[in-house]
């Protein structure tokens, strides 16, 4: 029997309303006991004094790029980035090549993940065959192979009838349909948020309305069907207020917000003089939108945080702003960026913070983690709320470097990531 | 209050009007005015940039601006190299950065760049040692155009301060409007902009102008009317109905021009779509200074090159 004892941690587990100094005993990969003082006889002992121990953080929105775009990221490099960022589990989007629109690809991703043996990787299947937005993919087969949700992310589900049917059909499996809400006609050829900054920079704008229109449509369809809608990377005031109203009406809707949409605005594009690491979709919005996202996070409208980790090769990002691909990576900066902003900046209770990154994502995706109750899988994130470090892209485990946070000094870094009772990542403490 | 000219330019590049102070703009215009004199000489050449190499890097078709830069370079005795994207490795898929690095390996002193994407000159300016001059980037800026427009107004009116300048047309896709609004407002002119409401980008008033939709309102009492080219090649089919209707509502016609001040200047950055945004009777009429703009373009570009090369004082002394 393998035994691991974590000593002197501040254990924060919203699922048990726990926020106390505790020892945690792990036996054979599951939580065996949590108590003030546990005898460590026969166990490997880890001193976690000064660290917060939380149920493993889960990122419900990442792009691992394998199969097809291994030069950007692989399941192995992406899971290494995940555990280095404090994540014990990630849900990966279907826009690979071939697309994850059938059970064979779902199984392939899971096989790669188990070979890597780091984070738990839960594939998200496509809603439509080939992500073409027209024909429904074999959702049931993918669920049987381990898919935990469906999404055409990277694109919206353009055909409203398909969206309706997907929301109906997925009720059989109790999985959410995750929509990347944007109306392509309204986006036109936009490359950044539409507003005074895009006007000054002479870049084509992506209006907030292009997102709001789709969120409104999806909410109407979710209400009609009773299906579970999850709004990916909500970035506008309109999206947040519509989700808030939808929840009040009893619609089965959840939503996520990314660290970069909370921490940055469209001004970053101007300040960095067209740095393509400020280009992503949805785009960095203006102050009023990021303030609305923050309100949504604080008042509970936003269910969880998610990175939309989107690796791209440096050569692709070295193009002109118009030409560079949308997307930034986030796994290895998410925790300190959001900790600094929410807990240090907004005095958010730690238990709320942990809920946003662990308890709630687990609930939305019906994953086994998100709790440290005895008998649960021993997935833990240990981070140091005081540790201050500078974001150094060269230290990333991800195969890509496209972060907008390079050089930022942040607090709240992960120091140990435990997956199934095994230490998957450990940072030296100074 | 007239602005005191700066003693030199602060940056190594001219990527836009936005980073320039009023004093720097004043210096550029004053210098350009002196440069105009070179063209009056029997031998239209000064040795100011002898031994300097200028690469004209044009990723987008241009005749007027490219020729204007070339003439300016020749009059300053610089060596020019012309690089048109169609004749280069860009077609083979080379990136902007690679192209620029290869050119820099040949040690030019200036790179004049025209590019279809906003921000391209800024990217080059950051990585290259050479001085980068923006000759138009996407729908962002066209600083030498705004300088030559300002010079033209100043030569006629003596000052920019208090001048009511109406800029009308396709604001959405125009780099000329952005640079002009920034420059003119910084120099104390009153700038009105207008065009079809579907082609007015949000927040443009924050650059320093008032927004009008009806052309008649924009023109009323103006000292200068500047018409913008409708960039038919950049339009999608949903922005306005037809060229015919555009002319009907938004073209500068002799009737509409009567609403402006009697001696109102008529300007156009070219190339014109005659019969679309401007009526030929106006374009070729007595108030038109469109060809003077072209002449002043050479002087302005000479001034930019000269000042970026570190020039001060009397530029045209032999």
XYZ file of C-alpha atoms in Angstrom:
748
model
C 0.000 0.000 0.000
C 1.425 3.423 -0.969
C 0.948 6.130 1.605
C 1.577 9.843 1.260
C 1.135 12.302 4.081
C 0.810 15.998 3.437
C 1.626 17.903 6.578
C 0.655 21.342 7.850
C -1.266 22.499 4.790
C -4.041 25.020 4.838
C -6.737 22.785 3.407
C -9.380 24.634 1.430
C -12.180 22.420 0.169
C -15.488 24.139 -0.584
C -17.232 20.780 -1.032
C -16.796 20.205 2.732
C -16.849 23.852 3.752
C -13.341 23.317 5.000
C -10.665 25.986 5.411
C -8.341 24.911 8.211
C -4.781 23.800 8.915
C -4.828 20.047 8.378
C -2.806 16.989 7.499
C -3.976 14.878 4.565
C -3.290 11.172 4.295
C -3.413 9.598 0.860
C -3.528 5.829 0.489
C -3.401 4.061 -2.856
C -4.348 7.158 -4.759
C -7.390 8.134 -2.725
C -7.942 10.507 0.162
C -7.833 8.327 3.286
C -8.052 10.848 6.073
C -7.983 14.551 6.829
C -7.269 15.553 10.402
C -5.439 18.112 12.494
C -2.566 15.736 13.187
C -1.975 12.458 11.429
C 0.734 9.974 12.379
C 2.951 9.569 9.356
C 4.302 6.147 10.199
C 5.195 4.273 7.026
C 4.172 7.143 4.799
C 6.179 9.429 2.569
C 5.837 12.826 4.216
C 5.553 16.122 2.371
C 5.856 19.313 4.350
C 3.274 21.761 3.040
C 3.639 24.483 5.650
C 2.703 27.796 4.060
C 0.904 26.120 1.180
C -2.783 25.991 0.391
C -3.965 22.470 -0.433
C -7.063 22.393 -2.590
C -8.924 19.766 -4.558
C -7.173 19.544 -7.926
C -7.768 22.451 -10.276
C -9.604 21.601 -13.476
C -9.365 23.536 -16.712
C -12.459 22.788 -18.771
C -11.182 24.547 -21.876
C -7.813 23.742 -23.431
C -6.503 22.954 -26.893
C -3.906 20.202 -26.817
C -3.501 20.231 -30.640
C -2.885 16.488 -30.961
C -3.576 14.860 -33.345
C -2.600 17.069 -36.235
C -0.780 20.106 -34.839
C 1.974 18.516 -32.788
C 4.304 21.396 -33.627
C 2.106 23.628 -31.434
C 1.435 21.224 -28.555
C 1.000 17.538 -27.835
C -1.118 15.761 -25.291
C 2.132 15.084 -23.416
C 3.491 18.662 -23.491
C 0.034 20.043 -22.746
C -0.424 17.776 -19.740
C 3.042 18.714 -18.508
C 2.027 22.373 -18.791
C -1.212 21.565 -16.963
C 0.418 20.025 -13.911
C 3.087 22.745 -13.861
C 0.255 25.244 -13.719
C -1.446 23.415 -10.859
C -4.076 21.613 -12.928
C -4.791 17.975 -12.235
C -7.314 17.667 -15.053
C -8.068 19.345 -18.354
C -10.850 19.047 -20.911
C -9.529 19.322 -24.450
C -11.374 20.722 -27.412
C -12.173 18.835 -30.570
C -10.612 21.063 -33.226
C -7.709 18.746 -33.966
C -6.873 17.175 -37.325
C -8.585 14.807 -37.700
C -11.361 16.413 -35.698
C -12.430 14.619 -32.539
C -15.824 13.821 -34.015
C -15.711 10.055 -33.545
C -14.826 7.522 -30.871
C -11.517 6.508 -32.494
C -10.060 9.986 -32.045
C -11.481 10.243 -28.523
C -9.765 6.965 -27.638
C -6.517 8.080 -29.259
C -6.398 11.230 -27.113
C -7.087 9.237 -23.974
C -4.374 6.754 -24.884
C -1.866 9.563 -25.393
C -2.882 11.059 -22.054
C -2.390 7.826 -20.179
C 1.036 7.381 -21.823
C 1.993 10.846 -20.621
C 0.711 9.937 -17.162
C 0.535 13.485 -15.832
C -2.815 15.295 -15.789
C -6.153 13.638 -16.337
C -7.292 14.495 -19.846
C -10.992 14.482 -20.657
C -11.745 14.875 -24.359
C -14.594 17.038 -25.562
C -16.217 15.699 -28.709
C -17.365 17.753 -31.675
C -21.020 18.690 -32.002
C -20.880 18.398 -35.779
C -19.004 16.128 -38.150
C -15.799 17.835 -39.216
C -16.865 20.923 -37.224
C -18.806 21.950 -40.309
C -21.799 22.961 -38.225
C -24.263 20.989 -40.302
C -24.433 17.273 -39.425
C -24.487 15.884 -35.877
C -21.393 13.873 -34.926
C -21.613 10.480 -33.191
C -22.002 11.980 -29.765
C -23.080 8.803 -27.979
C -20.114 6.823 -29.258
C -17.731 9.541 -28.118
C -19.339 9.701 -24.684
C -18.935 5.953 -24.409
C -15.238 6.420 -25.317
C -14.782 9.019 -22.593
C -15.931 12.382 -23.961
C -17.371 14.577 -21.209
C -19.049 17.282 -23.305
C -19.496 18.348 -26.907
C -18.381 21.537 -28.599
C -17.414 22.901 -32.009
C -15.146 25.360 -30.179
C -13.039 27.516 -32.404
C -16.289 27.961 -34.256
C -19.869 28.520 -33.183
C -22.580 25.978 -33.934
C -23.804 28.061 -36.819
C -26.902 26.097 -37.724
C -29.554 26.912 -35.101
C -31.457 23.729 -35.808
C -28.344 21.638 -35.150
C -27.771 23.541 -31.904
C -31.345 22.838 -30.886
C -31.064 19.144 -31.713
C -27.694 18.820 -29.959
C -29.151 20.376 -26.803
C -31.995 17.861 -26.998
C -29.897 14.840 -27.897
C -27.277 15.372 -25.187
C -29.953 15.152 -22.487
C -29.609 11.394 -22.913
C -26.036 11.624 -21.597
C -26.364 14.528 -19.174
C -23.472 16.378 -20.811
C -23.287 20.062 -21.646
C -23.143 21.521 -25.127
C -20.360 24.090 -24.992
C -20.782 26.896 -27.492
C -18.181 29.317 -28.760
C -20.648 32.144 -29.160
C -20.015 34.358 -32.144
C -21.969 35.293 -35.209
C -19.519 34.951 -38.088
C -21.319 37.454 -40.282
C -21.070 40.087 -37.572
C -17.434 39.291 -36.901
C -16.728 39.766 -40.622
C -12.944 40.055 -40.792
C -12.484 41.523 -37.342
C -9.240 40.924 -35.466
C -9.722 42.812 -32.188
C -12.503 44.260 -30.056
C -14.462 46.938 -31.896
C -14.225 50.293 -30.186
C -12.120 53.428 -29.952
C -8.909 51.410 -29.654
C -9.533 49.407 -32.843
C -10.449 52.643 -34.591
C -7.224 54.299 -33.501
C -5.134 51.285 -34.459
C -6.888 50.879 -37.792
C -7.713 47.245 -37.102
C -11.047 45.714 -38.029
C -13.300 45.340 -35.035
C -15.189 42.408 -33.557
C -18.273 43.912 -31.954
C -19.515 42.752 -28.580
C -22.830 42.272 -30.344
C -21.357 39.420 -32.398
C -21.070 37.434 -29.157
C -24.284 38.655 -27.546
C -26.429 37.640 -30.511
C -25.260 34.040 -30.252
C -25.559 33.869 -26.464
C -29.129 35.111 -26.770
C -29.944 32.493 -29.431
C -28.411 29.697 -27.393
C -30.289 30.696 -24.245
C -33.569 30.644 -26.146
C -32.741 27.177 -27.453
C -31.619 25.934 -24.035
C -34.904 27.120 -22.567
C -36.836 25.436 -25.354
C -35.045 22.102 -25.036
C -34.079 21.789 -21.390
C -30.566 20.859 -22.573
C -27.465 21.971 -20.691
C -25.748 24.948 -22.258
C -22.234 25.964 -21.270
C -21.061 29.297 -22.668
C -17.338 29.142 -23.422
C -15.082 32.145 -22.731
C -17.818 34.721 -22.079
C -16.210 38.078 -22.775
C -18.940 40.707 -22.917
C -21.205 42.593 -20.583
C -24.132 41.408 -22.705
C -23.167 37.752 -22.442
C -22.839 37.952 -18.659
C -26.126 39.777 -18.166
C -27.951 37.346 -20.441
C -26.526 34.342 -18.609
C -27.495 35.978 -15.305
C -31.060 36.473 -16.544
C -31.135 32.968 -17.966
C -30.172 31.480 -14.619
C -32.875 33.526 -12.930
C -35.359 32.050 -15.384
C -34.219 28.554 -14.465
C -32.417 27.786 -17.712
C -29.724 25.106 -17.387
C -26.875 27.404 -18.327
C -23.334 27.711 -17.026
C -20.469 29.847 -18.229
C -16.746 30.281 -17.960
C -14.450 33.294 -18.140
C -10.746 33.280 -18.990
C -7.957 34.836 -16.942
C -6.864 37.029 -19.866
C -10.317 38.534 -20.367
C -10.396 39.396 -16.671
C -6.874 40.738 -16.414
C -6.393 42.553 -19.723
C -8.291 44.903 -22.015
C -8.073 45.910 -25.660
C -5.697 48.662 -24.581
C -3.048 45.918 -24.385
C -3.033 45.721 -28.189
C -2.141 49.412 -28.370
C 0.293 49.340 -25.446
C 2.257 46.474 -26.978
C 2.110 48.014 -30.468
C 0.255 45.180 -32.159
C 1.850 42.285 -30.257
C 0.113 39.219 -31.682
C 0.123 37.648 -28.213
C -2.736 40.034 -27.474
C -4.775 38.534 -30.319
C -7.307 35.914 -29.376
C -10.943 35.065 -29.990
C -13.024 36.364 -28.372
C -10.801 39.427 -28.308
C -9.650 41.380 -25.269
C -12.576 43.709 -24.631
C -12.823 47.219 -23.243
C -12.923 48.195 -19.561
C -16.699 48.051 -19.215
C -16.707 44.455 -20.420
C -13.852 43.255 -18.239
C -15.514 44.994 -15.273
C -18.756 43.156 -16.066
C -16.873 39.851 -16.195
C -15.388 40.578 -12.798
C -18.855 41.397 -11.417
C -20.094 38.122 -12.867
C -17.278 36.215 -11.200
C -17.898 37.924 -7.866
C -21.689 37.510 -7.864
C -21.638 33.877 -8.988
C -23.032 34.342 -12.486
C -19.745 32.970 -13.772
C -19.505 29.319 -12.741
C -15.870 28.683 -13.426
C -12.630 29.991 -14.832
C -10.998 28.332 -17.826
C -7.886 29.209 -19.792
C -8.799 28.549 -23.441
C -5.141 27.491 -23.627
C -4.468 27.853 -27.352
C -0.860 27.128 -28.298
C 0.569 28.494 -31.536
C 4.082 28.233 -32.883
C 6.275 31.332 -32.645
C 6.565 31.447 -36.447
C 2.792 31.713 -36.772
C 2.617 34.484 -34.196
C 5.503 36.347 -35.888
C 3.149 37.461 -38.674
C 1.304 40.757 -39.050
C -1.512 41.241 -36.524
C -4.183 40.613 -39.170
C -2.473 37.439 -40.323
C -1.459 35.833 -37.032
C -3.736 33.126 -35.622
C -6.077 33.866 -32.709
C -5.141 32.403 -29.336
C -2.889 32.533 -26.285
C -1.677 29.884 -23.876
C -2.783 30.020 -20.269
C -2.182 26.821 -18.316
C 1.062 27.928 -16.665
C -0.052 31.451 -15.735
C -3.746 31.000 -14.909
C -3.409 30.370 -11.211
C -1.208 33.363 -10.291
C -2.982 35.713 -12.729
C -6.365 34.976 -11.188
C -5.085 34.677 -7.629
C -3.463 38.096 -7.847
C -6.539 39.629 -9.408
C -9.318 37.999 -7.396
C -7.961 37.009 -4.007
C -5.334 39.691 -3.507
C -7.053 42.366 -5.550
C -10.730 41.781 -4.768
C -10.427 40.036 -1.399
C -12.275 37.009 -2.712
C -12.379 34.263 -0.056
C -10.031 31.410 -0.911
C -12.903 28.937 -0.827
C -14.650 30.881 -3.615
C -11.433 30.914 -5.601
C -11.040 27.153 -5.249
C -14.678 26.631 -6.200
C -14.131 28.560 -9.446
C -11.167 26.412 -10.421
C -12.119 23.029 -8.983
C -15.493 22.349 -7.377
C -17.558 24.040 -10.062
C -15.761 22.755 -13.160
C -16.044 19.230 -11.736
C -19.761 19.724 -11.235
C -20.353 21.148 -14.735
C -18.489 18.314 -16.455
C -19.596 15.646 -13.913
C -15.963 14.752 -13.233
C -14.829 12.666 -10.267
C -12.590 15.432 -8.807
C -13.386 18.758 -7.222
C -13.419 17.450 -3.673
C -11.128 16.103 -0.959
C -13.786 14.017 0.750
C -12.497 10.727 2.086
C -12.618 8.147 -0.679
C -12.193 10.666 -3.480
C -9.334 10.428 -5.973
C -6.284 12.123 -4.475
C -6.024 14.996 -6.956
C -4.590 18.033 -5.195
C -3.256 21.420 -6.103
C -0.844 22.974 -3.615
C 0.054 26.590 -4.125
C 1.903 29.260 -2.228
C -0.201 32.395 -1.896
C 2.833 34.477 -1.020
C 5.367 33.232 -3.545
C 6.206 35.909 -6.050
C 7.699 35.034 -9.410
C 8.102 36.592 -12.808
C 6.396 34.947 -15.768
C 9.199 33.485 -17.866
C 7.967 31.836 -21.063
C 11.274 30.027 -21.485
C 10.491 28.035 -18.354
C 7.153 26.787 -19.739
C 6.482 23.081 -20.198
C 4.086 23.890 -22.993
C 5.541 23.484 -26.479
C 4.454 27.062 -27.245
C 5.271 30.465 -25.777
C 2.386 32.659 -26.888
C 1.480 34.317 -23.601
C 0.417 37.932 -23.106
C 1.758 37.822 -19.531
C 5.509 37.481 -20.174
C 7.492 39.512 -17.658
C 4.624 39.999 -15.217
C 5.432 39.699 -11.537
C 2.673 37.660 -9.930
C 1.861 36.016 -6.632
C 0.173 32.703 -5.926
C 2.211 30.054 -7.754
C 1.568 26.311 -7.691
C 4.268 24.304 -5.914
C 2.950 20.783 -6.039
C 0.419 19.005 -8.168
C -0.758 15.574 -7.121
C -2.738 13.389 -9.487
C -4.168 10.100 -8.196
C -1.857 10.235 -5.207
C 1.289 10.708 -7.312
C 3.334 13.879 -7.339
C 3.048 14.974 -10.964
C 4.764 18.328 -10.492
C 6.913 19.880 -7.847
C 8.579 23.278 -7.831
C 11.563 23.987 -5.628
C 10.700 26.305 -2.754
C 13.107 29.018 -1.821
C -0.963 80.468 -30.356
C 1.590 79.260 -32.861
C 3.470 76.143 -31.816
C 7.214 76.459 -31.405
C 8.996 73.960 -33.617
C 11.008 71.184 -31.990
C 14.754 71.156 -32.606
C 14.684 67.606 -33.960
C 12.653 64.415 -34.078
C 12.766 62.271 -30.952
C 12.328 58.849 -32.510
C 14.396 57.016 -35.093
C 11.211 56.231 -37.047
C 8.108 57.867 -38.412
C 5.442 55.214 -37.869
C 2.537 57.604 -37.465
C 1.305 61.038 -36.502
C 0.100 59.695 -33.153
C 3.564 59.595 -31.542
C 4.505 63.110 -32.765
C 4.276 66.246 -30.657
C 2.909 69.502 -32.037
C 6.457 70.868 -32.009
C 7.722 67.973 -34.109
C 4.893 68.453 -36.592
C 5.737 72.137 -36.773
C 9.395 71.321 -37.440
C 8.443 68.853 -40.187
C 6.204 71.415 -41.888
C 8.754 74.216 -41.580
C 11.460 71.978 -43.019
C 9.168 70.842 -45.834
C 8.517 74.432 -46.744
C 12.258 74.973 -47.136
C 12.528 71.794 -49.176
C 10.010 73.108 -51.666
C 12.639 75.575 -52.755
C 14.913 72.775 -54.034
C 12.370 71.967 -56.731
C 12.596 75.540 -57.989
C 16.302 75.224 -58.748
C 17.687 74.412 -62.186
C 19.488 71.447 -60.616
C 16.934 69.892 -58.303
C 19.379 68.070 -56.066
C 21.129 68.602 -52.732
C 23.749 66.311 -51.213
C 22.084 65.960 -47.799
C 21.671 62.163 -47.935
C 24.655 61.301 -50.096
C 25.881 57.818 -49.241
C 22.635 56.890 -47.500
C 20.575 53.956 -48.726
C 16.796 53.920 -48.730
C 14.765 50.787 -49.353
C 11.256 51.438 -50.634
C 9.396 48.376 -49.460
C 5.962 48.372 -51.033
C 3.764 45.426 -50.178
C 0.747 47.102 -51.685
C 0.372 48.693 -55.075
C 1.067 52.422 -55.059
C 2.188 54.808 -57.736
C 1.797 58.238 -56.246
C 3.346 57.603 -52.844
C 6.149 55.414 -54.141
C 7.138 57.871 -56.886
C 6.914 60.719 -54.435
C 9.315 59.014 -52.037
C 11.633 58.126 -54.887
C 11.756 61.687 -56.141
C 12.371 62.933 -52.600
C 15.208 60.441 -52.133
C 16.821 61.378 -55.438
C 16.620 65.095 -54.689
C 18.450 64.430 -51.431
C 21.087 62.317 -53.282
C 20.228 59.091 -51.467
C 20.554 55.694 -53.141
C 17.125 54.100 -53.551
C 16.227 50.469 -53.850
C 12.719 49.551 -54.846
C 11.133 46.433 -53.608
C 7.685 45.582 -54.877
C 6.039 42.664 -53.165
C 4.954 41.037 -56.402
C 8.575 40.769 -57.547
C 9.922 39.414 -54.290
C 10.095 36.330 -52.166
C 6.924 37.415 -50.369
C 5.079 35.431 -53.015
C 7.105 32.401 -52.034
C 5.777 32.728 -48.505
C 8.587 34.609 -46.792
C 7.400 36.464 -43.716
C 7.618 40.218 -43.286
C 10.180 39.807 -40.527
C 12.412 37.560 -42.637
C 12.198 39.895 -45.608
C 13.072 42.844 -43.425
C 15.986 41.072 -41.753
C 17.377 40.105 -45.126
C 17.126 43.666 -46.309
C 18.722 44.929 -43.148
C 21.643 42.611 -43.723
C 22.355 44.905 -46.689
C 22.592 47.789 -44.206
C 20.099 50.356 -45.467
C 19.647 53.577 -43.517
C 15.928 53.911 -44.180
C 13.098 51.558 -44.873
C 9.989 53.135 -46.358
C 7.166 50.665 -45.959
C 3.678 50.458 -47.401
C 1.740 47.464 -46.125
C -1.839 46.295 -46.305
C -1.896 45.387 -42.605
C -1.998 47.856 -39.732
C 0.994 47.722 -37.424
C 3.471 46.242 -39.897
C 5.781 49.308 -39.770
C 5.708 49.236 -35.952
C 6.858 45.651 -35.974
C 9.738 46.462 -38.276
C 10.648 49.585 -36.344
C 11.031 47.530 -33.193
C 13.435 44.980 -34.660
C 15.420 46.988 -37.215
C 18.243 49.450 -36.739
C 17.254 51.370 -39.867
C 14.774 54.247 -39.632
C 11.336 53.012 -40.613
C 8.983 55.377 -42.412
C 5.349 54.416 -42.661
C 4.046 55.015 -46.169
C 0.608 53.687 -45.213
C -0.339 50.671 -43.078
C -3.742 49.123 -43.577
C -6.500 51.351 -42.253
C -4.206 52.769 -39.601
C -1.952 55.700 -40.532
C -0.427 57.472 -43.498
C 1.646 60.150 -41.775
C 3.365 61.674 -44.812
C -0.021 62.145 -46.471
C -1.317 64.048 -43.445
C 1.853 66.165 -43.395
C 1.533 67.065 -47.063
C -2.152 67.875 -46.600
C -1.286 70.126 -43.668
C 1.490 71.799 -45.627
C -0.924 72.493 -48.483
C -3.460 74.070 -46.138
C -0.798 76.083 -44.367
C 0.632 77.449 -47.610
C -2.811 78.741 -48.561
C -4.022 79.898 -45.183
C -0.831 80.740 -43.333
C -1.852 78.611 -40.355
C -3.703 75.464 -39.379
C -5.076 76.936 -36.208
C -8.805 77.576 -36.278
C -9.235 76.182 -39.785
C -12.471 74.247 -40.197
C -11.560 71.113 -42.122
C -14.276 68.715 -43.263
C -13.070 65.226 -44.170
C -15.717 63.172 -45.862
C -16.064 59.651 -47.206
C -15.179 56.106 -46.235
C -13.830 56.614 -42.717
C -13.804 52.947 -41.821
C -11.073 51.850 -44.186
C -9.171 55.119 -44.442
C -5.693 55.568 -43.030
C -5.669 59.093 -44.419
C -8.484 60.200 -42.135
C -6.829 58.883 -38.984
C -3.509 60.610 -39.624
C -5.217 63.808 -40.714
C -7.523 64.039 -37.719
C -4.620 63.423 -35.340
C -2.413 65.999 -37.020
C -4.962 68.732 -37.643
C -6.529 68.534 -34.195
C -3.088 68.562 -32.592
C -2.303 71.753 -34.533
C -5.479 73.532 -33.480
C -7.723 73.020 -36.510
C -11.406 72.189 -36.075
C -11.923 68.855 -37.736
C -15.249 67.490 -38.895
C -15.490 64.019 -40.311
C -18.394 62.345 -41.987
C -19.579 59.686 -44.322
C -22.211 57.016 -44.617
C -23.067 56.035 -41.014
C -22.273 52.432 -41.877
C -18.685 53.455 -42.628
C -17.985 55.477 -39.469
C -15.832 53.489 -37.039
C -16.816 53.705 -33.363
C -14.965 56.194 -31.201
C -13.384 58.116 -34.080
C -14.306 61.360 -32.306
C -11.743 60.410 -29.652
C -9.007 61.097 -32.203
C -10.041 64.752 -32.108
C -12.976 65.439 -34.421
C -16.722 65.865 -34.636
C -18.785 63.294 -36.518
C -21.375 64.285 -39.127
C -23.528 62.074 -41.269
C -25.132 64.475 -43.739
C -22.583 65.894 -46.085
C -24.345 69.257 -46.234
C -23.917 69.672 -42.481
C -20.252 68.715 -42.565
C -19.434 71.157 -45.343
C -21.371 74.166 -44.076
C -18.908 77.022 -43.579
C -15.816 74.837 -43.970
C -12.426 76.308 -44.906
C -11.208 73.043 -46.386
C -13.030 70.007 -47.746
C -11.042 66.845 -48.068
C -12.726 63.986 -49.887
C -11.665 60.421 -49.222
C -11.468 57.744 -51.807
C -14.145 55.089 -51.549
C -12.055 51.963 -51.391
C -14.286 49.841 -53.544
C -11.834 46.952 -53.349
C -12.137 46.790 -49.551
C -15.909 46.957 -49.290
C -18.184 44.080 -48.576
C -21.583 44.307 -50.229
C -23.413 45.239 -47.089
C -21.850 48.603 -46.248
C -23.739 50.816 -48.708
C -26.022 50.093 -51.636
C -24.428 51.255 -54.893
C -21.914 53.695 -56.305
C -24.852 55.486 -57.897
C -26.541 56.072 -54.564
C -23.221 56.989 -52.994
C -22.762 59.804 -55.494
C -26.311 60.927 -54.863
C -25.844 61.373 -51.104
C -22.140 61.726 -50.450
C -20.258 63.116 -53.458
C -18.706 66.569 -53.527
C -20.676 68.364 -56.237
C -20.560 72.039 -57.236
C -23.924 72.531 -55.505
C -22.714 71.118 -52.218
C -19.433 73.017 -52.410
C -21.431 76.255 -52.380
C -22.323 75.522 -48.751
C -18.678 75.916 -47.753
C -16.727 79.142 -47.445
C -16.377 80.872 -50.770
C -12.637 80.201 -51.050
C -12.831 76.755 -49.504
C -9.975 74.479 -50.603
C -10.882 71.168 -52.234
C -8.513 68.325 -51.477
C -8.284 64.626 -52.283
C -5.446 62.226 -51.431
C -5.942 60.340 -54.685
C -6.435 58.281 -56.598
C -9.870 59.785 -57.226
C -12.964 57.916 -58.239
C -14.370 60.653 -60.446
C -18.122 60.639 -60.419
C -18.222 58.619 -57.201
C -16.962 60.671 -54.256
C -16.034 63.753 -56.267
C -17.533 65.432 -59.280
C -15.025 66.291 -62.025
C -16.260 69.872 -62.125
C -15.037 70.243 -58.546
C -11.900 68.140 -58.887
C -10.743 70.258 -61.837
C -12.294 73.506 -60.597
C -10.585 76.670 -59.356
C -10.780 75.705 -55.677
C -9.031 72.385 -56.199
C -5.506 72.047 -54.800
C -5.280 68.345 -55.541
C -2.183 68.605 -57.732
C -0.476 70.953 -55.291
C -0.885 68.187 -52.735
C 1.177 65.944 -54.973
C 3.900 68.570 -55.334
C 3.988 69.134 -51.593
C 4.242 65.406 -51.042
C 7.781 65.422 -52.381
C 8.824 68.285 -50.093
C 7.287 66.619 -47.042
C 9.032 63.328 -47.738
C 12.331 65.126 -48.210
C 11.796 66.778 -44.838
C 11.016 63.455 -43.146
C 14.108 61.758 -44.560
C 16.282 64.739 -43.806
C 15.144 65.105 -40.199
C 15.270 61.382 -39.446
C 18.840 61.388 -40.736
C 19.557 63.814 -37.937
C 19.436 67.015 -39.935
C 19.025 70.382 -38.243
C 19.365 73.957 -39.339
C 19.671 74.950 -42.968
C 18.968 71.862 -45.043
C 19.463 73.182 -48.516
C 22.895 74.772 -48.220
C 25.250 73.303 -50.774
